[in-house]
Coordinates of C-alpha atoms in Angstrom, one line a residue:
M278 CA 56.8 -4.6 -29.3
W279 CA 54.4 -1.8 -28.6
K280 CA 51.1 -2.9 -27.2
T281 CA 48.1 -2.0 -29.2
R282 CA 46.0 0.5 -27.4
Q283 CA 42.2 0.1 -27.5
S284 CA 40.5 3.2 -28.6
L285 CA 37.7 4.4 -26.4
P286 CA 34.4 5.4 -28.1
P287 CA 33.8 9.1 -28.1
P288 CA 31.3 10.3 -25.4
V289 CA 27.7 10.5 -26.6
L290 CA 25.9 13.7 -25.7
P291 CA 22.3 13.7 -24.6
I292 CA 21.3 15.8 -27.7
D293 CA 22.8 13.1 -29.9
I294 CA 20.7 10.5 -28.1
E295 CA 17.6 12.5 -28.6
N296 CA 18.3 13.2 -32.2
A297 CA 18.5 9.5 -32.8
L298 CA 14.8 9.3 -32.0
K299 CA 13.7 12.1 -34.2
P300 CA 12.8 9.8 -37.2
L301 CA 10.6 7.7 -34.8
F302 CA 9.0 10.8 -33.3
T303 CA 8.2 12.1 -36.9
Y304 CA 6.7 8.8 -37.8
F305 CA 4.5 8.8 -34.7
D306 CA 3.4 12.4 -35.2
D307 CA 2.3 11.8 -38.8
N308 CA 0.3 8.7 -37.9
F309 CA -1.2 10.3 -34.7
A310 CA -2.4 13.3 -36.8
I311 CA -4.2 11.0 -39.2
M312 CA -5.8 9.0 -36.4
Q313 CA -6.9 12.1 -34.6
Q314 CA -9.1 13.1 -37.6
T315 CA -11.2 9.9 -37.3
L316 CA -10.9 8.7 -33.7
T317 CA -12.4 10.2 -30.5
T318 CA -10.2 11.4 -27.8
A319 CA -10.8 8.3 -25.7
S320 CA -10.1 6.0 -28.6
M321 CA -6.9 8.0 -29.4
I322 CA -5.6 7.6 -25.9
A323 CA -6.4 3.9 -25.9
V324 CA -4.4 3.4 -29.2
M325 CA -1.5 5.4 -27.8
T326 CA -1.6 3.3 -24.5
R327 CA -1.4 0.1 -26.5
L328 CA 1.4 1.4 -28.6
W329 CA 3.3 2.4 -25.4
K330 CA 3.2 -1.2 -24.2
E331 CA 4.8 -2.3 -27.4
V332 CA 7.5 0.4 -27.0
L333 CA 8.3 -0.9 -23.5
L334 CA 8.6 -4.5 -24.8
A335 CA 11.0 -3.2 -27.6
I336 CA 13.2 -1.4 -25.0
E337 CA 13.2 -4.6 -22.8
A338 CA 14.4 -6.6 -25.8
L339 CA 17.3 -4.2 -26.2
L340 CA 18.4 -4.7 -22.6
I341 CA 17.9 -8.4 -22.0
P342 CA 17.5 -11.5 -24.2
P343 CA 14.1 -13.3 -24.2
L344 CA 13.5 -16.1 -21.8
S345 CA 14.5 -19.3 -23.5
D346 CA 16.3 -22.7 -22.8
K347 CA 18.6 -22.0 -25.7
P348 CA 21.7 -19.7 -25.6
S349 CA 21.1 -16.3 -27.0
P350 CA 23.6 -14.5 -29.3
Q351 CA 22.7 -11.2 -27.8
R352 CA 25.4 -9.7 -25.7
A353 CA 25.0 -7.5 -22.7
L354 CA 25.2 -3.7 -23.3
N355 CA 28.1 -1.7 -22.0
R356 CA 27.4 1.2 -19.7
Q357 CA 27.2 3.8 -22.4
E358 CA 24.8 1.8 -24.4
A359 CA 22.6 1.0 -21.4
D360 CA 22.5 4.7 -20.4
T361 CA 21.4 5.5 -24.0
V362 CA 18.5 3.0 -23.8
F363 CA 17.3 4.2 -20.4
L364 CA 17.4 7.8 -21.7
W365 CA 15.3 6.7 -24.7
L366 CA 12.8 5.3 -22.2
E367 CA 12.4 8.7 -20.5
L368 CA 12.3 10.6 -23.8
L369 CA 9.6 8.3 -25.2
R370 CA 7.5 8.6 -22.0
A371 CA 7.6 12.4 -22.3
F372 CA 6.6 12.1 -25.9
F373 CA 3.6 9.9 -25.2
N374 CA 2.6 12.1 -22.3
A375 CA 2.7 15.2 -24.5
R376 CA 2.7 17.7 -21.7
D377 CA 1.9 21.3 -22.7
E378 CA 5.0 23.5 -21.9
E379 CA 2.9 26.5 -21.0
T380 CA 0.0 25.0 -19.0
G381 CA 1.7 21.8 -17.9
E382 CA -1.4 19.8 -18.9
A383 CA -0.9 16.3 -20.3
M384 CA -2.4 16.2 -23.7
G385 CA -1.5 12.6 -24.4
V386 CA -1.5 9.4 -22.2
P387 CA -1.7 10.2 -18.5
D388 CA 1.6 9.7 -16.6
D389 CA 0.1 7.2 -14.1
V390 CA -0.9 5.0 -17.1
L391 CA 2.6 5.3 -18.7
K392 CA 4.3 4.4 -15.4
N393 CA 2.8 0.9 -15.4
A394 CA 4.3 -2.3 -14.0
K395 CA 6.6 -2.9 -17.0
Y396 CA 7.9 0.6 -16.9
H397 CA 8.9 0.2 -13.2
E398 CA 10.5 -3.2 -14.0
L399 CA 12.7 -1.4 -16.5
K400 CA 13.6 1.3 -14.1
Q401 CA 14.6 -1.3 -11.5
L402 CA 16.7 -3.0 -14.1
A403 CA 18.9 0.0 -14.3
F404 CA 20.0 -0.5 -10.7
F405 CA 20.9 -4.2 -11.2
Y406 CA 22.1 -4.3 -14.9
F407 CA 25.8 -4.3 -14.1
D408 CA 25.8 -6.4 -10.9
P409 CA 27.7 -9.7 -11.0
T410 CA 25.8 -12.9 -11.4
D411 CA 26.3 -14.1 -7.8
S412 CA 25.0 -10.8 -6.4
L413 CA 22.0 -11.0 -8.7
I414 CA 21.2 -14.5 -7.5
K415 CA 21.4 -13.4 -3.9
T416 CA 19.3 -10.3 -4.5
S417 CA 16.7 -12.3 -6.3
E418 CA 16.5 -14.9 -3.6
R419 CA 16.2 -12.2 -0.9
M420 CA 13.4 -10.4 -2.8
A421 CA 11.5 -13.7 -3.4
S422 CA 11.7 -14.5 0.3
A423 CA 10.5 -11.1 1.3
T424 CA 7.6 -11.3 -1.2
A425 CA 6.6 -14.7 0.0
A426 CA 6.7 -13.5 3.6
R427 CA 4.4 -10.6 2.8
A428 CA 2.0 -12.8 1.0
L429 CA 1.9 -15.3 3.9
A430 CA 1.3 -12.5 6.4
Q431 CA -1.5 -11.0 4.3
R432 CA -3.2 -14.4 3.9
T433 CA -2.9 -15.0 7.7
S434 CA -4.3 -11.6 8.6
L435 CA -7.3 -12.2 6.2
S436 CA -8.0 -15.7 7.6
L437 CA -8.0 -14.6 11.3
P438 CA -11.4 -13.8 12.9
P439 CA -12.2 -10.2 13.6
G440 CA -11.6 -10.5 17.4
S441 CA -8.2 -12.2 17.2
L442 CA -5.9 -9.3 16.5
G443 CA -2.3 -9.7 17.5
P444 CA -0.6 -7.4 20.0
S445 CA 1.0 -5.3 17.3
L446 CA -2.4 -4.4 15.9
G447 CA -3.8 -4.1 19.4
A448 CA -1.2 -1.5 20.3
G449 CA -2.1 0.6 17.3
L450 CA -5.8 0.0 17.1
G451 CA -6.7 -0.9 20.6
S452 CA -5.4 2.1 22.4
A453 CA -8.5 4.1 21.7
T454 CA -11.0 1.2 22.1
S455 CA -9.5 -0.5 25.2
L456 CA -10.8 2.2 27.5
R457 CA -14.3 1.9 26.0
R458 CA -14.1 -1.9 26.2
G459 CA -13.0 -1.7 29.8
K460 CA -15.8 0.6 30.7
S461 CA -18.4 -1.6 29.0
I462 CA -17.1 -4.6 30.9
M463 CA -17.2 -2.8 34.2
L464 CA -20.7 -1.5 33.4
S465 CA -22.0 -5.0 32.7
R466 CA -20.5 -6.2 35.9
N467 CA -22.1 -3.3 37.9
L468 CA -25.4 -3.9 36.2
G469 CA -25.1 -7.6 37.1
T470 CA -24.4 -6.7 40.7
M471 CA -27.3 -4.3 40.7
R472 CA -29.7 -6.9 39.4
Q473 CA -28.4 -9.5 42.0
A474 CA -28.8 -7.0 44.8
K475 CA -32.3 -6.0 43.7
E476 CA -33.3 -9.7 43.5
E477 CA -32.0 -10.3 47.0
K478 CA -33.8 -7.3 48.3
R479 CA -37.0 -8.4 46.6
R480 CA -36.7 -11.8 48.2
E481 CA -36.1 -10.3 51.6
A482 CA -39.2 -8.1 51.2
Q483 CA -41.3 -11.0 50.3
A484 CA -40.0 -13.1 53.2
D485 CA -40.5 -10.5 55.9
P486 CA -42.4 -7.3 55.0
S487 CA -41.7 -5.8 58.4
D488 CA -38.0 -5.4 57.5
D489 CA -38.7 -2.5 55.2
A490 CA -40.8 -0.8 57.8
A491 CA -38.1 -1.3 60.4
R492 CA -35.5 0.2 57.9
E493 CA -37.7 3.2 57.2
A494 CA -38.3 3.7 60.9
G495 CA -34.5 3.5 61.6
C496 CA -33.7 6.0 58.9
G497 CA -36.3 8.6 59.8
G498 CA -36.8 7.9 63.5
G499 CA -33.3 7.6 65.0
G500 CA -33.1 3.9 64.8
G501 CA -29.3 4.0 64.3
V502 CA -29.3 3.1 60.6
D503 CA -26.9 5.1 58.5
C504 CA -29.0 5.8 55.4
E505 CA -26.3 8.0 53.8
A506 CA -23.8 5.1 54.2
E507 CA -26.3 2.8 52.4
S508 CA -26.7 5.4 49.7
R509 CA -23.0 5.6 49.3
G510 CA -22.9 1.8 49.0
W511 CA -25.3 1.9 46.0
G512 CA -23.3 4.7 44.5
K513 CA -20.3 2.3 44.5
V514 CA -22.3 -0.2 42.6
W515 CA -23.2 2.3 40.0
G516 CA -19.6 3.6 39.8
E517 CA -20.6 7.0 41.1

């Protein structure tokens, strides 16, 4: 017996995929033209943004079944069908953006608004759609662990007092401030030494006033006192 051969579907061209959306584009154009006559530009953009969110939900419903505890009759798409849906996503985004071909200016919803969280979720879905279930479970667990670790690190960094930065932050942030901090510490120590030395000198002067006279006589009258050495000693205290 001859085995029956399964016929492969003919390849679908990008122009065919785009033509499938033409009735939808015509419907949008007609309604947008009516709304543009009565709405302000800001209100028009707001309406188109709300409609874009509904478009994303419709595309998501084509790709995956809704979350439910009951089995869904919806089957997974094959690769050709999935490629068609993801191409629809980009065509619809370009339609809502309405970029002028000559000036390049976006006349519709700004691109940063169109590329919202749901849009990025659908783009990520394209990378994992055909992975086996076991691989998806492992990837999901790994991503959840990484997200939890980042959240814990962020909470920990926010709860720490300002002066308790770790070595990793100290290496990046403290390189420029460590020298200044070291100088300020040395300066405070030197000032403390200066104050202590002045206090001791004041006490000595009060105890025996003749000591200062003897020191002056020694410096100026050949008493054997090295005044320059003493001056250098004070210079060390000041860090000169």
